mmCIF file of C-alpha atoms in Angstrom:
data_model
loop_
_atom_site.group_PDB
_atom_site.id
_atom_site.type_symbol
_atom_site.label_atom_id
_atom_site.label_comp_id
_atom_site.label_asym_id
_atom_site.label_seq_id
_atom_site.Cartn_x
_atom_site.Cartn_y
_atom_site.Cartn_z
ATOM 1 C CA MET Y 31 11.750 -13.766 12.218
ATOM 2 C CA ALA Y 32 11.742 -17.149 13.916
ATOM 3 C CA THR Y 33 12.073 -18.070 17.558
ATOM 4 C CA SER Y 34 14.378 -20.789 18.827
ATOM 5 C CA ASP Y 35 11.588 -23.373 18.671
ATOM 6 C CA GLY Y 36 11.038 -22.634 14.996
ATOM 7 C CA ASP Y 37 7.714 -20.825 15.397
ATOM 8 C CA SER Y 38 7.261 -17.479 13.721
ATOM 9 C CA GLU Y 39 7.738 -14.643 16.203
ATOM 10 C CA PHE Y 40 5.460 -12.371 14.194
ATOM 11 C CA ASP Y 41 2.827 -14.892 13.129
ATOM 12 C CA CYS Y 42 -0.282 -12.825 12.430
ATOM 13 C CA GLU Y 43 -2.262 -16.036 12.032
ATOM 14 C CA ARG Y 44 -1.769 -16.710 15.735
ATOM 15 C CA ALA Y 45 -2.639 -13.250 17.012
ATOM 16 C CA ASN Y 46 -4.835 -13.603 20.105
ATOM 17 C CA LEU Y 47 -7.370 -10.853 19.458
ATOM 18 C CA ASN Y 48 -10.741 -10.409 21.118
ATOM 19 C CA ALA Y 49 -13.875 -9.347 19.233
ATOM 20 C CA SER Y 50 -13.383 -5.603 19.793
ATOM 21 C CA GLN Y 51 -9.857 -5.827 18.446
ATOM 22 C CA LYS Y 52 -11.195 -7.366 15.265
ATOM 23 C CA VAL Y 53 -13.175 -4.282 14.193
ATOM 24 C CA VAL Y 54 -11.151 -2.395 11.600
ATOM 25 C CA CYS Y 55 -11.571 0.265 8.942
ATOM 26 C CA VAL Y 56 -10.160 0.049 5.412
ATOM 27 C CA THR Y 57 -10.143 3.307 3.444
ATOM 28 C CA GLY Y 58 -10.350 3.232 -0.342
ATOM 29 C CA ALA Y 59 -11.639 -0.334 -0.076
ATOM 30 C CA SER Y 60 -12.604 -0.672 -3.733
ATOM 31 C CA GLY Y 61 -8.983 -0.385 -4.848
ATOM 32 C CA TYR Y 62 -6.730 -3.189 -6.007
ATOM 33 C CA VAL Y 63 -4.703 -3.892 -2.865
ATOM 34 C CA ALA Y 64 -7.469 -2.735 -0.513
ATOM 35 C CA SER Y 65 -9.940 -5.228 -2.001
ATOM 36 C CA TRP Y 66 -7.503 -8.025 -1.221
ATOM 37 C CA LEU Y 67 -7.014 -6.607 2.245
ATOM 38 C CA VAL Y 68 -10.780 -6.678 2.865
ATOM 39 C CA LYS Y 69 -10.938 -10.265 1.556
ATOM 40 C CA LEU Y 70 -8.173 -11.491 3.863
ATOM 41 C CA LEU Y 71 -9.526 -9.618 6.873
ATOM 42 C CA LEU Y 72 -12.949 -11.185 6.397
ATOM 43 C CA GLN Y 73 -11.350 -14.619 6.033
ATOM 44 C CA ARG Y 74 -9.673 -14.077 9.406
ATOM 45 C CA GLY Y 75 -12.880 -13.151 11.207
ATOM 46 C CA TYR Y 76 -12.520 -9.375 11.272
ATOM 47 C CA THR Y 77 -15.474 -7.025 11.063
ATOM 48 C CA VAL Y 78 -14.544 -4.571 8.321
ATOM 49 C CA ARG Y 79 -15.812 -1.038 7.930
ATOM 50 C CA ALA Y 80 -14.858 -0.171 4.387
ATOM 51 C CA THR Y 81 -15.000 3.272 2.805
ATOM 52 C CA VAL Y 82 -15.661 4.031 -0.860
ATOM 53 C CA ARG Y 83 -16.382 7.284 -2.633
ATOM 54 C CA ASP Y 84 -19.633 6.189 -4.248
ATOM 55 C CA LEU Y 85 -21.853 3.572 -2.614
ATOM 56 C CA SER Y 86 -24.147 3.537 -5.657
ATOM 57 C CA ASP Y 87 -21.401 2.479 -8.081
ATOM 58 C CA PRO Y 88 -21.502 -1.331 -8.503
ATOM 59 C CA LYS Y 89 -17.927 -1.306 -9.821
ATOM 60 C CA LYS Y 90 -16.853 -0.031 -6.415
ATOM 61 C CA THR Y 91 -19.001 -2.251 -4.220
ATOM 62 C CA ASP Y 92 -20.308 -5.436 -5.859
ATOM 63 C CA HIS Y 93 -17.020 -7.345 -5.703
ATOM 64 C CA LEU Y 94 -16.696 -6.453 -2.009
ATOM 65 C CA ARG Y 95 -20.240 -7.527 -1.169
ATOM 66 C CA ALA Y 96 -19.580 -10.851 -2.924
ATOM 67 C CA LEU Y 97 -16.661 -11.763 -0.646
ATOM 68 C CA ASP Y 98 -17.016 -14.618 1.827
ATOM 69 C CA GLY Y 99 -18.156 -13.211 5.166
ATOM 70 C CA ALA Y 100 -19.262 -9.893 3.689
ATOM 71 C CA THR Y 101 -22.937 -10.382 4.484
ATOM 72 C CA GLU Y 102 -22.199 -10.795 8.186
ATOM 73 C CA ARG Y 103 -19.126 -8.614 8.779
ATOM 74 C CA LEU Y 104 -18.645 -6.048 5.996
ATOM 75 C CA HIS Y 105 -20.102 -2.560 6.390
ATOM 76 C CA LEU Y 106 -19.681 0.001 3.605
ATOM 77 C CA PHE Y 107 -19.437 3.740 4.231
ATOM 78 C CA LYS Y 108 -19.236 6.695 1.890
ATOM 79 C CA ALA Y 109 -16.186 8.891 2.458
ATOM 80 C CA ASP Y 110 -14.067 11.239 0.385
ATOM 81 C CA LEU Y 111 -10.452 12.208 1.001
ATOM 82 C CA LEU Y 112 -11.180 15.924 0.651
ATOM 83 C CA ASP Y 113 -14.418 15.886 2.664
ATOM 84 C CA GLU Y 114 -13.309 16.817 6.156
ATOM 85 C CA GLY Y 115 -14.677 14.459 8.801
ATOM 86 C CA SER Y 116 -16.262 12.083 6.285
ATOM 87 C CA PHE Y 117 -14.279 9.146 7.720
ATOM 88 C CA ASP Y 118 -15.479 9.722 11.290
ATOM 89 C CA THR Y 119 -18.447 7.375 11.169
ATOM 90 C CA ALA Y 120 -16.468 4.526 9.638
ATOM 91 C CA ILE Y 121 -13.534 4.870 12.046
ATOM 92 C CA GLU Y 122 -15.465 5.385 15.285
ATOM 93 C CA GLY Y 123 -15.177 2.251 17.427
ATOM 94 C CA CYS Y 124 -12.467 0.635 15.305
ATOM 95 C CA HIS Y 125 -9.412 -0.969 16.866
ATOM 96 C CA GLY Y 126 -7.284 -0.506 13.756
ATOM 97 C CA VAL Y 127 -7.343 1.545 10.570
ATOM 98 C CA PHE Y 128 -5.788 0.594 7.235
ATOM 99 C CA HIS Y 129 -5.381 3.750 5.160
ATOM 100 C CA THR Y 130 -4.986 2.838 1.493
ATOM 101 C CA ALA Y 131 -7.087 5.520 -0.220
ATOM 102 C CA SER Y 132 -4.893 7.706 -2.419
ATOM 103 C CA PRO Y 133 -4.761 8.625 -6.111
ATOM 104 C CA CYS Y 134 -2.458 6.406 -8.147
ATOM 105 C CA GLN Y 135 -1.537 7.709 -11.592
ATOM 106 C CA ALA Y 136 1.758 8.244 -13.369
ATOM 107 C CA THR Y 137 0.928 11.577 -14.997
ATOM 108 C CA ALA Y 138 -1.176 14.602 -14.119
ATOM 109 C CA THR Y 139 -2.236 17.763 -15.913
ATOM 110 C CA ASP Y 140 -2.723 19.526 -12.593
ATOM 111 C CA PRO Y 141 -0.502 17.661 -10.085
ATOM 112 C CA LYS Y 142 -1.646 19.646 -7.061
ATOM 113 C CA THR Y 143 -5.341 19.063 -7.672
ATOM 114 C CA GLU Y 144 -5.133 15.522 -9.054
ATOM 115 C CA LEU Y 145 -2.446 14.003 -6.842
ATOM 116 C CA ILE Y 146 -0.881 16.091 -4.101
ATOM 117 C CA ASP Y 147 -3.924 17.574 -2.366
ATOM 118 C CA PRO Y 148 -5.979 14.344 -2.286
ATOM 119 C CA ALA Y 149 -2.976 12.376 -1.026
ATOM 120 C CA VAL Y 150 -1.682 14.794 1.620
ATOM 121 C CA LYS Y 151 -4.923 16.412 2.766
ATOM 122 C CA GLY Y 152 -6.776 13.113 2.508
ATOM 123 C CA THR Y 153 -4.297 11.283 4.722
ATOM 124 C CA LEU Y 154 -4.405 14.056 7.324
ATOM 125 C CA ASN Y 155 -8.198 13.940 7.141
ATOM 126 C CA VAL Y 156 -8.123 10.222 7.979
ATOM 127 C CA LEU Y 157 -5.547 10.698 10.745
ATOM 128 C CA ARG Y 158 -7.617 13.485 12.309
ATOM 129 C CA SER Y 159 -10.567 11.100 12.418
ATOM 130 C CA CYS Y 160 -8.351 8.468 14.052
ATOM 131 C CA SER Y 161 -7.194 10.952 16.694
ATOM 132 C CA LYS Y 162 -10.804 11.521 17.797
ATOM 133 C CA TYR Y 163 -11.400 7.947 18.941
ATOM 134 C CA PRO Y 164 -9.394 6.254 21.732
ATOM 135 C CA SER Y 165 -10.502 2.863 20.401
ATOM 136 C CA VAL Y 166 -8.018 3.233 17.520
ATOM 137 C CA LYS Y 167 -4.827 1.562 18.690
ATOM 138 C CA ARG Y 168 -2.874 1.363 15.429
ATOM 139 C CA ILE Y 169 -2.968 2.865 11.949
ATOM 140 C CA VAL Y 170 -1.328 1.114 9.001
ATOM 141 C CA VAL Y 171 -0.647 3.587 6.214
ATOM 142 C CA THR Y 172 0.153 2.484 2.676
ATOM 143 C CA SER Y 173 2.837 4.717 1.238
ATOM 144 C CA SER Y 174 5.078 3.793 -1.710
ATOM 145 C CA ILE Y 175 8.642 2.825 -2.415
ATOM 146 C CA ASN Y 176 8.656 5.999 -4.509
ATOM 147 C CA ALA Y 177 8.623 7.950 -1.241
ATOM 148 C CA VAL Y 178 12.075 6.628 -0.361
ATOM 149 C CA THR Y 179 14.058 5.983 -3.539
ATOM 150 C CA HIS Y 180 14.147 9.272 -5.452
ATOM 151 C CA ASN Y 181 16.541 11.803 -4.027
ATOM 152 C CA GLY Y 182 19.226 12.075 -6.691
ATOM 153 C CA LYS Y 183 21.842 10.401 -4.497
ATOM 154 C CA PRO Y 184 23.891 7.588 -6.024
ATOM 155 C CA LEU Y 185 23.367 4.132 -4.530
ATOM 156 C CA ASN Y 186 26.984 3.037 -4.564
ATOM 157 C CA SER Y 187 28.274 0.061 -2.618
ATOM 158 C CA ASP Y 188 29.618 2.334 0.124
ATOM 159 C CA VAL Y 189 26.301 4.135 0.674
ATOM 160 C CA VAL Y 190 24.547 3.311 3.935
ATOM 161 C CA VAL Y 191 20.774 3.360 3.531
ATOM 162 C CA ASP Y 192 18.908 3.742 6.816
ATOM 163 C CA GLU Y 193 15.486 4.761 8.131
ATOM 164 C CA MET Y 194 16.225 8.413 7.362
ATOM 165 C CA TRP Y 195 16.505 7.731 3.632
ATOM 166 C CA PHE Y 196 13.555 9.437 1.909
ATOM 167 C CA SER Y 197 12.834 10.872 -1.503
ATOM 168 C CA SER Y 198 13.577 14.539 -1.927
ATOM 169 C CA PRO Y 199 10.525 16.717 -2.673
ATOM 170 C CA GLU Y 200 12.771 19.139 -4.534
ATOM 171 C CA PHE Y 201 14.242 16.354 -6.676
ATOM 172 C CA CYS Y 202 10.793 14.917 -7.429
ATOM 173 C CA GLU Y 203 9.408 18.316 -8.373
ATOM 174 C CA GLN Y 204 12.364 19.179 -10.580
ATOM 175 C CA SER Y 205 12.026 15.782 -12.270
ATOM 176 C CA GLN Y 206 8.246 16.228 -12.568
ATOM 177 C CA LEU Y 207 7.707 12.972 -10.712
ATOM 178 C CA TRP Y 208 4.313 14.044 -9.417
ATOM 179 C CA TYR Y 209 3.148 10.707 -8.014
ATOM 180 C CA HIS Y 210 6.466 10.288 -6.211
ATOM 181 C CA LEU Y 211 6.146 13.828 -4.861
ATOM 182 C CA SER Y 212 2.623 13.191 -3.587
ATOM 183 C CA LYS Y 213 3.743 10.066 -1.737
ATOM 184 C CA THR Y 214 6.824 11.748 -0.299
ATOM 185 C CA LEU Y 215 4.912 14.769 1.000
ATOM 186 C CA THR Y 216 2.134 12.537 2.312
ATOM 187 C CA GLU Y 217 4.405 10.314 4.355
ATOM 188 C CA GLU Y 218 6.269 13.333 5.703
ATOM 189 C CA ALA Y 219 2.996 14.944 6.799
ATOM 190 C CA ALA Y 220 1.670 11.677 8.248
ATOM 191 C CA TRP Y 221 4.729 11.075 10.424
ATOM 192 C CA LYS Y 222 4.628 14.654 11.676
ATOM 193 C CA PHE Y 223 0.931 14.476 12.579
ATOM 194 C CA SER Y 224 1.148 11.041 14.201
ATOM 195 C CA LYS Y 225 4.076 12.033 16.402
ATOM 196 C CA GLU Y 226 2.499 15.334 17.422
ATOM 197 C CA ASN Y 227 -0.779 13.597 18.304
ATOM 198 C CA GLY Y 228 0.553 10.421 19.884
ATOM 199 C CA LEU Y 229 -0.820 8.054 17.253
ATOM 200 C CA ASP Y 230 0.597 4.547 16.844
ATOM 201 C CA MET Y 231 1.225 4.520 13.103
ATOM 202 C CA VAL Y 232 3.236 2.178 10.921
ATOM 203 C CA VAL Y 233 3.907 2.553 7.213
ATOM 204 C CA ILE Y 234 4.412 0.074 4.404
ATOM 205 C CA ASN Y 235 6.217 1.187 1.247
ATOM 206 C CA PRO Y 236 5.158 -1.190 -1.550
ATOM 207 C CA GLY Y 237 6.872 -1.436 -4.873
ATOM 208 C CA PHE Y 238 5.445 -2.723 -8.134
ATOM 209 C CA VAL Y 239 2.576 -5.061 -7.161
ATOM 210 C CA ILE Y 240 0.661 -7.307 -9.535
ATOM 211 C CA GLY Y 241 -1.559 -10.331 -9.097
ATOM 212 C CA PRO Y 242 -5.168 -11.491 -9.518
ATOM 213 C CA LEU Y 243 -7.763 -8.733 -9.670
ATOM 214 C CA LEU Y 244 -10.797 -8.758 -7.401
ATOM 215 C CA GLN Y 245 -12.266 -5.494 -8.685
ATOM 216 C CA PRO Y 246 -13.809 -5.357 -12.195
ATOM 217 C CA THR Y 247 -11.555 -2.527 -13.375
ATOM 218 C CA LEU Y 248 -7.906 -2.722 -14.403
ATOM 219 C CA ASN Y 249 -5.494 -1.104 -11.955
ATOM 220 C CA ALA Y 250 -2.458 0.918 -12.983
ATOM 221 C CA THR Y 251 0.268 -1.685 -12.465
ATOM 222 C CA SER Y 252 -1.643 -4.537 -14.082
ATOM 223 C CA SER Y 253 -2.383 -2.332 -17.082
ATOM 224 C CA ILE Y 254 1.350 -1.961 -17.659
ATOM 225 C CA ILE Y 255 1.725 -5.733 -17.941
ATOM 226 C CA LEU Y 256 -1.363 -6.037 -20.136
ATOM 227 C CA ASN Y 257 -0.043 -3.346 -22.477
ATOM 228 C CA LEU Y 258 3.217 -5.238 -22.789
ATOM 229 C CA ILE Y 259 1.422 -8.499 -23.521
ATOM 230 C CA ASN Y 260 -0.756 -6.777 -26.129
ATOM 231 C CA ASP Y 261 2.284 -5.066 -27.670
ATOM 232 C CA SER Y 262 0.704 -1.694 -26.874
ATOM 233 C CA THR Y 263 4.067 -0.288 -25.843
ATOM 234 C CA PRO Y 264 6.531 -1.764 -28.374
ATOM 235 C CA SER Y 265 9.276 0.673 -27.429
ATOM 236 C CA GLN Y 266 9.484 -0.958 -23.984
ATOM 237 C CA LYS Y 267 9.323 -4.588 -25.075
ATOM 238 C CA ASN Y 268 13.066 -5.132 -25.128
ATOM 239 C CA SER Y 269 14.107 -2.439 -22.678
ATOM 240 C CA LYS Y 270 15.322 -3.010 -19.164
ATOM 241 C CA THR Y 271 13.163 -0.569 -17.228
ATOM 242 C CA LEU Y 272 11.830 -2.510 -14.249
ATOM 243 C CA ALA Y 273 14.270 -2.436 -11.341
ATOM 244 C CA TRP Y 274 14.309 -5.184 -8.760
ATOM 245 C CA SER Y 275 16.331 -5.933 -5.680
ATOM 246 C CA SER Y 276 19.807 -7.385 -5.901
ATOM 247 C CA PRO Y 277 20.225 -10.192 -5.289
ATOM 248 C CA PRO Y 278 16.782 -11.122 -6.662
ATOM 249 C CA LEU Y 279 14.277 -12.072 -3.956
ATOM 250 C CA PRO Y 280 11.212 -14.326 -4.263
ATOM 251 C CA PRO Y 281 8.584 -11.685 -5.041
ATOM 252 C CA PRO Y 282 5.413 -11.733 -2.893
ATOM 253 C CA SER Y 283 1.965 -11.543 -4.420
ATOM 254 C CA VAL Y 284 -0.665 -8.884 -3.836
ATOM 255 C CA ALA Y 285 -2.137 -11.279 -1.276
ATOM 256 C CA THR Y 286 1.190 -11.412 0.580
ATOM 257 C CA SER Y 287 1.431 -7.634 0.480
ATOM 258 C CA SER Y 288 -2.065 -7.398 1.971
ATOM 259 C CA LEU Y 289 -1.325 -10.015 4.627
ATOM 260 C CA LEU Y 290 1.701 -8.003 5.701
ATOM 261 C CA ARG Y 291 -0.592 -5.121 6.573
ATOM 262 C CA ILE Y 292 -2.670 -7.406 8.803
ATOM 263 C CA CYS Y 293 0.507 -8.553 10.550
ATOM 264 C CA LEU Y 294 1.485 -4.938 11.163
ATOM 265 C CA LEU Y 295 -1.869 -4.335 12.844
ATOM 266 C CA SER Y 296 -2.142 -7.518 14.871
ATOM 267 C CA GLN Y 297 1.400 -7.588 16.252
ATOM 268 C CA PRO Y 298 1.966 -4.669 18.668
ATOM 269 C CA GLN Y 299 5.618 -5.642 19.089
ATOM 270 C CA LEU Y 300 6.211 -4.319 15.560
ATOM 271 C CA THR Y 301 6.623 -0.830 16.996
ATOM 272 C CA ASN Y 302 7.905 1.938 14.748
ATOM 273 C CA LEU Y 303 8.304 -0.548 11.909
ATOM 274 C CA GLY Y 304 6.979 2.150 9.620
ATOM 275 C CA GLU Y 305 10.265 4.015 9.747
ATOM 276 C CA LEU Y 306 12.161 0.812 9.033
ATOM 277 C CA SER Y 307 9.788 -0.134 6.248
ATOM 278 C CA SER Y 308 10.880 3.001 4.455
ATOM 279 C CA LEU Y 309 14.261 1.368 3.923
ATOM 280 C CA PRO Y 310 14.662 0.930 0.153
ATOM 281 C CA LEU Y 311 16.445 -1.997 -1.401
ATOM 282 C CA THR Y 312 19.418 -1.421 -3.674
ATOM 283 C CA LEU Y 313 17.964 -1.176 -7.153
ATOM 284 C CA ASN Y 314 20.663 -2.401 -9.486
ATOM 285 C CA TYR Y 315 19.088 -5.467 -11.076
ATOM 286 C CA SER Y 316 16.762 -5.276 -14.039
ATOM 287 C CA ILE Y 317 14.464 -7.781 -15.681
ATOM 288 C CA ASN Y 318 14.124 -7.795 -19.431
ATOM 289 C CA MET Y 319 10.643 -6.816 -20.556
ATOM 290 C CA LYS Y 320 10.225 -9.715 -22.966
ATOM 291 C CA HIS Y 321 10.738 -12.151 -20.081
ATOM 292 C CA LEU Y 322 7.953 -10.379 -18.261
ATOM 293 C CA ILE Y 323 5.746 -10.550 -21.349
ATOM 294 C CA ASN Y 324 6.350 -14.276 -21.745
ATOM 295 C CA PHE Y 325 5.562 -14.841 -18.098
ATOM 296 C CA GLY Y 326 2.343 -12.851 -18.368
ATOM 297 C CA LYS Y 327 1.158 -14.721 -21.450
ATOM 298 C CA VAL Y 328 1.417 -17.977 -19.531
ATOM 299 C CA ASN Y 329 0.238 -16.813 -16.119
ATOM 300 C CA LEU Y 330 -2.026 -13.792 -16.577
ATOM 301 C CA GLY Y 331 -5.146 -15.836 -15.850
ATOM 302 C CA ASP Y 332 -3.935 -16.647 -12.361
ATOM 303 C CA MET Y 333 -1.167 -14.157 -11.775
ATOM 304 C CA VAL Y 334 0.252 -14.211 -8.278
ATOM 305 C CA TRP Y 335 3.575 -12.547 -9.001
ATOM 306 C CA CYS Y 336 4.782 -9.107 -8.055
ATOM 307 C CA SER Y 337 7.818 -7.112 -7.052
ATOM 308 C CA PRO Y 338 9.245 -6.919 -3.554
ATOM 309 C CA VAL Y 339 7.170 -4.654 -1.324
ATOM 310 C CA GLY Y 340 10.092 -3.053 0.462
ATOM 311 C CA CYS Y 341 12.097 -4.002 3.518
ATOM 312 C CA SER Y 342 9.044 -4.326 5.705
ATOM 313 C CA SER Y 343 8.294 -7.640 4.006
ATOM 314 C CA LEU Y 344 11.648 -8.939 5.194
ATOM 315 C CA LEU Y 345 10.830 -8.276 8.845
ATOM 316 C CA VAL Y 346 7.981 -10.771 9.264
#
C-alpha cells in the first residue's frame, strides 16, 4: 500500500528497530525458504538464532555459516519438532520468531507419523516456547496455500472467498491429500493456541515457490521443475496441471516471499494479517508445462521465478 506522498506504508526496509528488536529466531533454518530468510535477515542487520535438527551435518549448516554476516550475527541451535522444549534456548530473548520448520512431501506411507504429527505437534511445541518468553512480540508462521484451497467447494464467479475460507480436513483425508491435511490441521491448531495464549501471530500461505537454491540439496518444488526439464515425467510435459491466479500476476521470487515474512515481523500495524493471508486466489488459469520447461532450460542457472504466495503478498 502507498501513502499519499508515494512512500510505501508498509516499507520493511524503513522499519525503525532497536538492537533488541533485531534478535530473531528462524526454525528449520536449513530449508529452502528459511535459508533465504536467514540470508535476508543477516543482510538487514538482524541477529539470527537459527535451529536445525543436526548441527553436525554440513549439508544443514555450511551454507548458512557462509552467508554474509553469519560470523558475527548467526547462532545455530539444535532443535527437533517432536522434542518438547527443544526450541526454548533458541527462542529465549528473541523479539520475533519465524516458524518455517515442517515436513514437506507430497506422499507418505504413514501420514500421521511422517507429516501430521511433526507439523501439528511441532508447531505447538514452538508456540509453547514462544509463550514462555515475554520478549517475543510477534510470531510469523509459514503455512501453505494448501491449507485454504481444498474444501470441495466450487470457486464460481458468485462465490465470496473471505478470511474464513479454509481447507476441509475431511475433504483432504478423503482425497488422501496428506500434506494438505497436515497444513490445514496445523494452522487450525496454531490459531487456537495463539488466541488462547494471547500470542501475536501472523500467517503466510505460500503457493508454489521456486528460485535460486542456497542449500546444497534439491527442495521439493525445484525438483518438480528439474524433472520436467530432464523429461523425467513425460506424462506431465504437455498437461496443464499448475494453477495460477487469474488474471496472471507478476510472480514473486523466493527472495520476495522471504522478504514478506520480514515485513510481517517488522511492521506491527499488520495486525491479524495472518487471517487475511489465508485468502486464496481464484485458481482458474493454467500454464502449459512445456512453457515452464522452456523457461527453466533458459533460466535454471539463475532462477528467480515462482508462483504467487497468496493474498498476503498483495497487502505490502
